[in-house]
Amino acid sequence: MARFSRVILAFSAILSGSAPSLFAKPADMEVWAPQMANAFVQLLQPEASAETRQKIEQEMVELGGAYSENEMFADRMPQAFVQAASLAHDGSVPATRGVMYDLARIILVNGADMSGKPEDSFETLRIWNAADPIREEFLPGMGLAQSDIDALDRLRALDVAGGYNAMPPANSSEELIVTAWRGMTNDVDKVFPTKLNAYVDGVEANWDKLSPEEQKRAVSIFTAEDFPKPELTKKMLGADDYVFWLGTVLLPMSDEEEKASKELVHLVDNGVFSGPMEKPLTDLIVAMRQKQSAGGGDLSGATLQLFRLNNYGAAMGEMHSWEAYRYGTMGY
């Protein structure tokens, strides 16, 4: 079954209350803590000493085990971390690698939160924060990281190289994006900046495959009045539905990677990592189901029209709110 179809079914089951019980025996942390530690070290600190590796493994027992009391995550989240960290390191789809990096971090930070201990009490998370500090956070582990700010420099370099002058003027990428972030009052509006690193990974990797028009559109992400067309989104991100990619429920990967990441894929398909996008995605599923019931057919190609979230002015902190957009386009 196609990933997009599975996402629709998963969300529909949640909406209808027919989702099956997800409780299972908690993951055996004696088995998974070493694997979590190895995946972390490979991704963040391959030069780590034996002593540091041992400390990380000890902390993974606590960070992964913190999910044991949650029936949805008990037997999946430690495995999902290993899978996300592995895909972040060597996944086949560039834009997906960036998202997986974020998901791996979110899993650990939420593990710390669920343990009841401060995030900075874990050496594991201190290592991550030193390598890539989160500059502006609005959910545990989710926010504007330094890697996202640095990605804006890379996007600007592509803009300059192409001679498009599509990026808003600013003294620095940090000034541009941090100012914009602090001017955003709606959490939905803040989702894209947290995915800048992943987005630019996809654009960079596929830059030479894009036409001049597509290149200009790719670097105009802050000033364009709508999302990229599905064809361009597919070229850049590997997924032809930008909203579902933004909502972290449609993350392209190879068949082999998907088979090796069953726990992670299950959580992704069920919107576990959607954060502020959960409500917009739920609204979208409801609209799609209603349209299909009325004989409208398959709406996967209509997502862009239904949810044309306006990015205009984002760089100046003037992003239009989701509520205003929804009212103007859907009437409620």
CSV table of C-alpha atoms in Angstrom, one decimal:
chain,number,residue,atom,x,y,z
A,1,MET,CA,0.0,0.0,0.0
A,2,ALA,CA,1.3,3.5,-0.9
A,3,ARG,CA,2.6,5.5,2.1
A,4,PHE,CA,0.1,8.4,1.3
A,5,SER,CA,-2.8,5.9,1.4
A,6,ARG,CA,-1.6,4.5,4.7
A,7,VAL,CA,-1.4,7.9,6.2
A,8,ILE,CA,-5.0,8.7,5.2
A,9,LEU,CA,-6.2,5.4,6.7
A,10,ALA,CA,-4.2,5.9,9.9
A,11,PHE,CA,-5.6,9.4,10.5
A,12,SER,CA,-9.1,8.2,9.6
A,13,ALA,CA,-9.0,5.4,12.1
A,14,ILE,CA,-7.9,7.9,14.8
A,15,LEU,CA,-10.7,10.3,13.9
A,16,SER,CA,-13.3,7.6,13.9
A,17,GLY,CA,-12.1,6.1,17.2
A,18,SER,CA,-11.5,2.7,15.5
A,19,ALA,CA,-7.7,2.7,15.9
A,20,PRO,CA,-6.6,-0.6,17.6
A,21,SER,CA,-5.0,-0.7,21.0
A,22,LEU,CA,-1.3,-0.1,20.6
A,23,PHE,CA,-0.2,-1.5,24.0
A,24,ALA,CA,2.6,-4.0,24.0
A,25,LYS,CA,5.4,-5.2,26.2
A,26,PRO,CA,8.0,-2.4,26.7
A,27,ALA,CA,11.1,-2.7,24.7
A,28,ASP,CA,14.0,-4.5,26.4
A,29,MET,CA,16.4,-1.7,27.1
A,30,GLU,CA,19.3,-4.1,27.7
A,31,VAL,CA,18.9,-4.9,24.1
A,32,TRP,CA,18.1,-1.5,22.7
A,33,ALA,CA,20.2,0.9,24.8
A,34,PRO,CA,23.5,-0.3,23.2
A,35,GLN,CA,21.9,0.0,19.7
A,36,MET,CA,20.6,3.5,20.6
A,37,ALA,CA,24.1,4.5,21.9
A,38,ASN,CA,25.8,3.2,18.7
A,39,ALA,CA,23.3,5.1,16.5
A,40,PHE,CA,23.8,8.3,18.4
A,41,VAL,CA,27.6,8.1,18.4
A,42,GLN,CA,27.6,7.3,14.6
A,43,LEU,CA,25.4,10.4,14.0
A,44,LEU,CA,26.8,12.9,16.5
A,45,GLN,CA,30.2,11.9,17.8
A,46,PRO,CA,32.0,9.1,16.0
A,47,GLU,CA,35.2,10.1,17.7
A,48,ALA,CA,33.7,9.6,21.2
A,49,SER,CA,35.9,7.9,23.8
A,50,ALA,CA,35.0,4.5,25.2
A,51,GLU,CA,34.1,6.2,28.5
A,52,THR,CA,31.8,8.6,26.7
A,53,ARG,CA,30.2,5.8,24.8
A,54,GLN,CA,29.6,3.9,28.0
A,55,LYS,CA,28.0,7.0,29.6
A,56,ILE,CA,25.7,7.4,26.6
A,57,GLU,CA,24.6,3.8,26.7
A,58,GLN,CA,23.8,4.1,30.4
A,59,GLU,CA,21.7,7.2,29.7
A,60,MET,CA,19.9,5.5,26.8
A,61,VAL,CA,18.5,3.0,29.3
A,62,GLU,CA,16.8,5.9,31.0
A,63,LEU,CA,15.9,8.0,27.9
A,64,GLY,CA,14.4,5.0,26.0
A,65,GLY,CA,12.9,3.4,29.1
A,66,ALA,CA,11.0,6.6,29.9
A,67,TYR,CA,8.5,5.6,27.2
A,68,SER,CA,7.7,2.3,28.9
A,69,GLU,CA,4.6,3.7,30.7
A,70,ASN,CA,3.1,5.0,27.5
A,71,GLU,CA,1.1,2.3,25.8
A,72,MET,CA,1.5,3.8,22.3
A,73,PHE,CA,5.3,4.1,22.5
A,74,ALA,CA,6.4,1.4,24.9
A,75,ASP,CA,7.6,-1.1,22.4
A,76,ARG,CA,8.3,1.3,19.5
A,77,MET,CA,10.2,4.4,20.5
A,78,PRO,CA,13.6,3.0,21.3
A,79,GLN,CA,13.6,1.1,18.0
A,80,ALA,CA,12.3,4.3,16.3
A,81,PHE,CA,15.2,6.3,17.6
A,82,VAL,CA,17.7,3.8,16.2
A,83,GLN,CA,15.9,3.8,12.9
A,84,ALA,CA,15.7,7.6,12.7
A,85,ALA,CA,19.3,8.1,13.6
A,86,SER,CA,20.4,5.6,11.1
A,87,LEU,CA,18.3,7.2,8.3
A,88,ALA,CA,19.6,10.6,9.4
A,89,HIS,CA,23.2,9.3,8.9
A,90,ASP,CA,22.9,7.5,5.6
A,91,GLY,CA,19.3,7.5,4.3
A,92,SER,CA,18.8,7.5,0.6
A,93,VAL,CA,16.6,10.6,0.3
A,94,PRO,CA,18.5,13.8,1.2
A,95,ALA,CA,15.4,15.8,2.6
A,96,THR,CA,14.3,12.8,4.6
A,97,ARG,CA,17.7,12.6,6.2
A,98,GLY,CA,17.3,16.1,7.6
A,99,VAL,CA,13.8,15.3,9.0
A,100,MET,CA,15.1,12.0,10.6
A,101,TYR,CA,17.8,14.0,12.3
A,102,ASP,CA,15.1,16.1,13.9
A,103,LEU,CA,13.0,13.1,14.9
A,104,ALA,CA,15.9,11.4,16.6
A,105,ARG,CA,16.5,14.5,18.7
A,106,ILE,CA,12.8,14.9,19.5
A,107,ILE,CA,12.7,11.3,20.7
A,108,LEU,CA,15.6,11.8,23.1
A,109,VAL,CA,14.4,15.2,24.4
A,110,ASN,CA,10.9,13.9,25.1
A,111,GLY,CA,12.5,10.9,26.8
A,112,ALA,CA,14.3,13.3,29.1
A,113,ASP,CA,11.1,15.2,29.7
A,114,MET,CA,9.2,12.0,30.5
A,115,SER,CA,11.9,10.9,32.9
A,116,GLY,CA,11.3,14.0,35.0
A,117,LYS,CA,14.9,15.1,34.8
A,118,PRO,CA,16.2,18.3,33.2
A,119,GLU,CA,17.4,17.9,29.7
A,120,ASP,CA,20.9,19.3,30.5
A,121,SER,CA,21.4,16.6,33.2
A,122,PHE,CA,22.0,14.1,30.4
A,123,GLU,CA,25.5,14.1,28.8
A,124,THR,CA,23.9,12.7,25.6
A,125,LEU,CA,21.8,15.8,25.1
A,126,ARG,CA,24.5,18.1,26.2
A,127,ILE,CA,26.6,16.7,23.4
A,128,TRP,CA,23.8,17.3,20.9
A,129,ASN,CA,23.1,20.8,22.1
A,130,ALA,CA,26.8,21.7,21.9
A,131,ALA,CA,27.0,20.4,18.3
A,132,ASP,CA,23.7,22.0,17.2
A,133,PRO,CA,22.1,24.3,19.7
A,134,ILE,CA,18.3,24.9,19.5
A,135,ARG,CA,18.1,28.7,19.3
A,136,GLU,CA,14.3,29.0,19.7
A,137,GLU,CA,12.2,26.1,21.0
A,138,PHE,CA,8.5,25.8,21.2
A,139,LEU,CA,8.0,22.1,21.8
A,140,PRO,CA,10.4,19.7,23.5
A,141,GLY,CA,13.1,19.0,21.0
A,142,MET,CA,11.4,20.9,18.2
A,143,GLY,CA,12.5,24.4,17.3
A,144,LEU,CA,14.8,26.6,15.3
A,145,ALA,CA,18.2,24.9,15.5
A,146,GLN,CA,21.6,26.4,14.5
A,147,SER,CA,21.6,23.9,11.6
A,148,ASP,CA,18.4,25.5,10.3
A,149,ILE,CA,20.0,28.9,10.4
A,150,ASP,CA,23.1,27.7,8.7
A,151,ALA,CA,20.9,26.0,6.0
A,152,LEU,CA,19.6,29.5,5.2
A,153,ASP,CA,23.2,30.5,4.3
A,154,ARG,CA,23.3,27.6,1.9
A,155,LEU,CA,20.0,28.5,0.3
A,156,ARG,CA,21.2,32.1,-0.1
A,157,ALA,CA,24.4,30.8,-1.8
A,158,LEU,CA,22.3,28.9,-4.3
A,159,ASP,CA,20.2,32.1,-4.9
A,160,VAL,CA,23.3,34.1,-5.5
A,161,ALA,CA,24.9,31.5,-7.8
A,162,GLY,CA,21.7,31.3,-9.9
A,163,GLY,CA,21.5,35.1,-10.0
A,164,TYR,CA,17.8,35.0,-8.9
A,165,ASN,CA,17.9,37.5,-6.1
A,166,ALA,CA,14.8,35.8,-4.6
A,167,MET,CA,15.8,35.8,-1.0
A,168,PRO,CA,14.8,38.8,1.2
A,169,PRO,CA,17.6,41.2,2.0
A,170,ALA,CA,19.2,40.9,5.5
A,171,ASN,CA,22.6,41.4,7.1
A,172,SER,CA,22.7,37.7,8.0
A,173,SER,CA,20.7,34.6,7.9
A,174,GLU,CA,20.4,34.6,11.6
A,175,GLU,CA,18.9,38.1,11.6
A,176,LEU,CA,16.5,37.1,8.9
A,177,ILE,CA,15.1,33.9,10.4
A,178,VAL,CA,15.3,34.7,14.1
A,179,THR,CA,13.5,38.0,13.5
A,180,ALA,CA,10.9,36.2,11.5
A,181,TRP,CA,10.5,33.5,14.1
A,182,ARG,CA,10.0,35.9,17.0
A,183,GLY,CA,7.3,37.7,15.0
A,184,MET,CA,5.3,34.5,14.5
A,185,THR,CA,2.5,34.0,17.0
A,186,ASN,CA,1.0,30.8,15.6
A,187,ASP,CA,2.9,27.5,16.1
A,188,VAL,CA,1.8,26.2,12.7
A,189,ASP,CA,3.6,29.1,11.1
A,190,LYS,CA,6.8,28.0,12.9
A,191,VAL,CA,6.9,24.5,11.5
A,192,PHE,CA,8.7,25.3,8.2
A,193,PRO,CA,11.7,27.1,9.8
A,194,THR,CA,12.3,24.0,11.9
A,195,LYS,CA,12.7,22.0,8.7
A,196,LEU,CA,15.0,24.4,6.8
A,197,ASN,CA,17.9,22.1,7.2
A,198,ALA,CA,16.0,19.2,5.6
A,199,TYR,CA,14.5,21.4,2.9
A,200,VAL,CA,17.8,22.8,1.8
A,201,ASP,CA,19.4,19.3,1.9
A,202,GLY,CA,16.8,18.3,-0.7
A,203,VAL,CA,17.2,21.5,-2.8
A,204,GLU,CA,21.0,21.2,-2.8
A,205,ALA,CA,21.1,17.6,-3.7
A,206,ASN,CA,18.7,18.0,-6.6
A,207,TRP,CA,19.7,21.5,-7.7
A,208,ASP,CA,21.2,20.5,-11.1
A,209,LYS,CA,18.1,18.5,-11.9
A,210,LEU,CA,15.9,21.6,-11.6
A,211,SER,CA,15.1,24.0,-14.5
A,212,PRO,CA,16.0,27.7,-14.0
A,213,GLU,CA,12.4,28.4,-13.2
A,214,GLU,CA,12.3,25.6,-10.6
A,215,GLN,CA,15.5,26.7,-9.1
A,216,LYS,CA,14.1,30.2,-8.6
A,217,ARG,CA,11.0,28.8,-7.1
A,218,ALA,CA,13.0,26.7,-4.7
A,219,VAL,CA,14.9,29.6,-3.3
A,220,SER,CA,11.7,31.8,-3.2
A,221,ILE,CA,10.2,29.7,-0.4
A,222,PHE,CA,10.0,32.7,1.9
A,223,THR,CA,8.4,35.1,-0.5
A,224,ALA,CA,6.2,33.0,-2.7
A,225,GLU,CA,2.5,33.2,-2.1
A,226,ASP,CA,1.9,29.5,-2.2
A,227,PHE,CA,3.6,26.2,-1.8
A,228,PRO,CA,5.7,24.7,-4.6
A,229,LYS,CA,3.8,22.6,-7.2
A,230,PRO,CA,3.7,18.9,-6.5
A,231,GLU,CA,6.0,18.2,-9.4
A,232,LEU,CA,8.7,20.4,-7.9
A,233,THR,CA,8.1,19.2,-4.4
A,234,LYS,CA,8.7,15.7,-5.7
A,235,LYS,CA,12.0,16.7,-7.2
A,236,MET,CA,13.2,18.5,-4.2
A,237,LEU,CA,11.8,16.4,-1.3
A,238,GLY,CA,10.9,13.1,-2.8
A,239,ALA,CA,7.2,13.6,-1.8
A,240,ASP,CA,4.6,15.3,-4.0
A,241,ASP,CA,2.5,16.5,-1.1
A,242,TYR,CA,4.2,19.4,0.7
A,243,VAL,CA,1.6,19.7,3.5
A,244,PHE,CA,2.0,16.1,4.5
A,245,TRP,CA,5.8,16.4,4.3
A,246,LEU,CA,5.7,19.5,6.4
A,247,GLY,CA,3.5,17.6,8.9
A,248,THR,CA,6.0,14.7,9.1
A,249,VAL,CA,3.6,12.0,8.0
A,250,LEU,CA,4.9,11.6,4.4
A,251,LEU,CA,8.7,10.9,4.5
A,252,PRO,CA,10.0,9.2,1.3
A,253,MET,CA,12.5,6.4,1.7
A,254,SER,CA,13.5,3.3,-0.2
A,255,ASP,CA,11.5,0.1,0.1
A,256,GLU,CA,14.5,-1.5,1.9
A,257,GLU,CA,14.6,1.4,4.4
A,258,GLU,CA,10.9,1.2,5.0
A,259,LYS,CA,11.0,-2.5,5.8
A,260,ALA,CA,13.9,-1.9,8.2
A,261,SER,CA,12.1,0.9,9.9
A,262,LYS,CA,8.7,-0.6,10.7
A,263,GLU,CA,8.3,1.0,14.2
A,264,LEU,CA,9.4,4.4,13.0
A,265,VAL,CA,7.1,4.3,10.0
A,266,HIS,CA,4.2,3.2,12.1
A,267,LEU,CA,4.6,6.2,14.4
A,268,VAL,CA,5.1,8.6,11.4
A,269,ASP,CA,2.1,7.3,9.6
A,270,ASN,CA,0.0,7.9,12.7
A,271,GLY,CA,1.0,11.5,13.1
A,272,VAL,CA,3.0,11.1,16.3
A,273,PHE,CA,5.6,13.7,15.2
A,274,SER,CA,3.2,16.1,13.5
A,275,GLY,CA,3.2,18.6,16.4
A,276,PRO,CA,1.4,21.8,15.5
A,277,MET,CA,0.5,20.4,12.1
A,278,GLU,CA,-1.8,17.7,13.7
A,279,LYS,CA,-4.9,20.0,13.6
A,280,PRO,CA,-4.4,21.2,10.0
A,281,LEU,CA,-3.8,17.6,8.9
A,282,THR,CA,-6.9,16.4,10.7
A,283,ASP,CA,-8.9,19.1,9.0
A,284,LEU,CA,-7.5,18.1,5.7
A,285,ILE,CA,-8.4,14.4,6.2
A,286,VAL,CA,-11.9,15.4,7.2
A,287,ALA,CA,-12.3,17.6,4.1
A,288,MET,CA,-10.9,14.8,1.9
A,289,ARG,CA,-13.3,12.2,3.4
A,290,GLN,CA,-16.2,14.6,2.9
A,291,LYS,CA,-15.3,15.3,-0.7
A,292,GLN,CA,-14.8,11.6,-1.4
A,293,SER,CA,-18.2,10.8,0.2
A,294,ALA,CA,-19.8,13.3,-2.1
A,295,GLY,CA,-18.3,11.6,-5.2
A,296,GLY,CA,-15.3,13.9,-5.5
A,297,GLY,CA,-12.8,11.0,-6.0
A,298,ASP,CA,-9.2,10.8,-4.9
A,299,LEU,CA,-8.2,14.1,-3.4
A,300,SER,CA,-4.5,13.5,-2.9
A,301,GLY,CA,-3.8,15.7,-5.9
A,302,ALA,CA,-6.0,18.5,-4.4
A,303,THR,CA,-4.1,18.9,-1.2
A,304,LEU,CA,-2.2,22.0,-2.5
A,305,GLN,CA,-5.4,23.7,-3.4
A,306,LEU,CA,-7.1,22.9,-0.1
A,307,PHE,CA,-4.2,23.9,2.1
A,308,ARG,CA,-2.3,26.7,0.3
A,309,LEU,CA,-0.7,28.0,3.5
A,310,ASN,CA,0.5,31.4,2.6
A,311,ASN,CA,4.3,31.9,3.2
A,312,TYR,CA,4.2,35.5,2.0
A,313,GLY,CA,6.1,37.8,4.3
A,314,ALA,CA,7.5,35.0,6.5
A,315,ALA,CA,10.9,36.4,6.4
A,316,MET,CA,9.7,39.6,8.0
A,317,GLY,CA,7.6,37.8,10.6
A,318,GLU,CA,4.4,38.6,8.9
A,319,MET,CA,3.3,35.0,8.1
A,320,HIS,CA,-0.5,34.8,7.7
A,321,SER,CA,-2.0,32.7,10.4
A,322,TRP,CA,-3.5,29.2,9.8
A,323,GLU,CA,-6.8,30.3,11.2
A,324,ALA,CA,-7.1,33.3,8.9
A,325,TYR,CA,-6.2,31.1,5.9
A,326,ARG,CA,-8.6,28.3,6.8
A,327,TYR,CA,-11.4,30.8,7.3
A,328,GLY,CA,-10.7,32.4,3.9
A,329,THR,CA,-10.5,29.2,2.0
A,330,MET,CA,-12.8,26.8,3.8
A,331,GLY,CA,-15.3,29.1,5.5
A,332,TYR,CA,-14.9,28.1,9.1
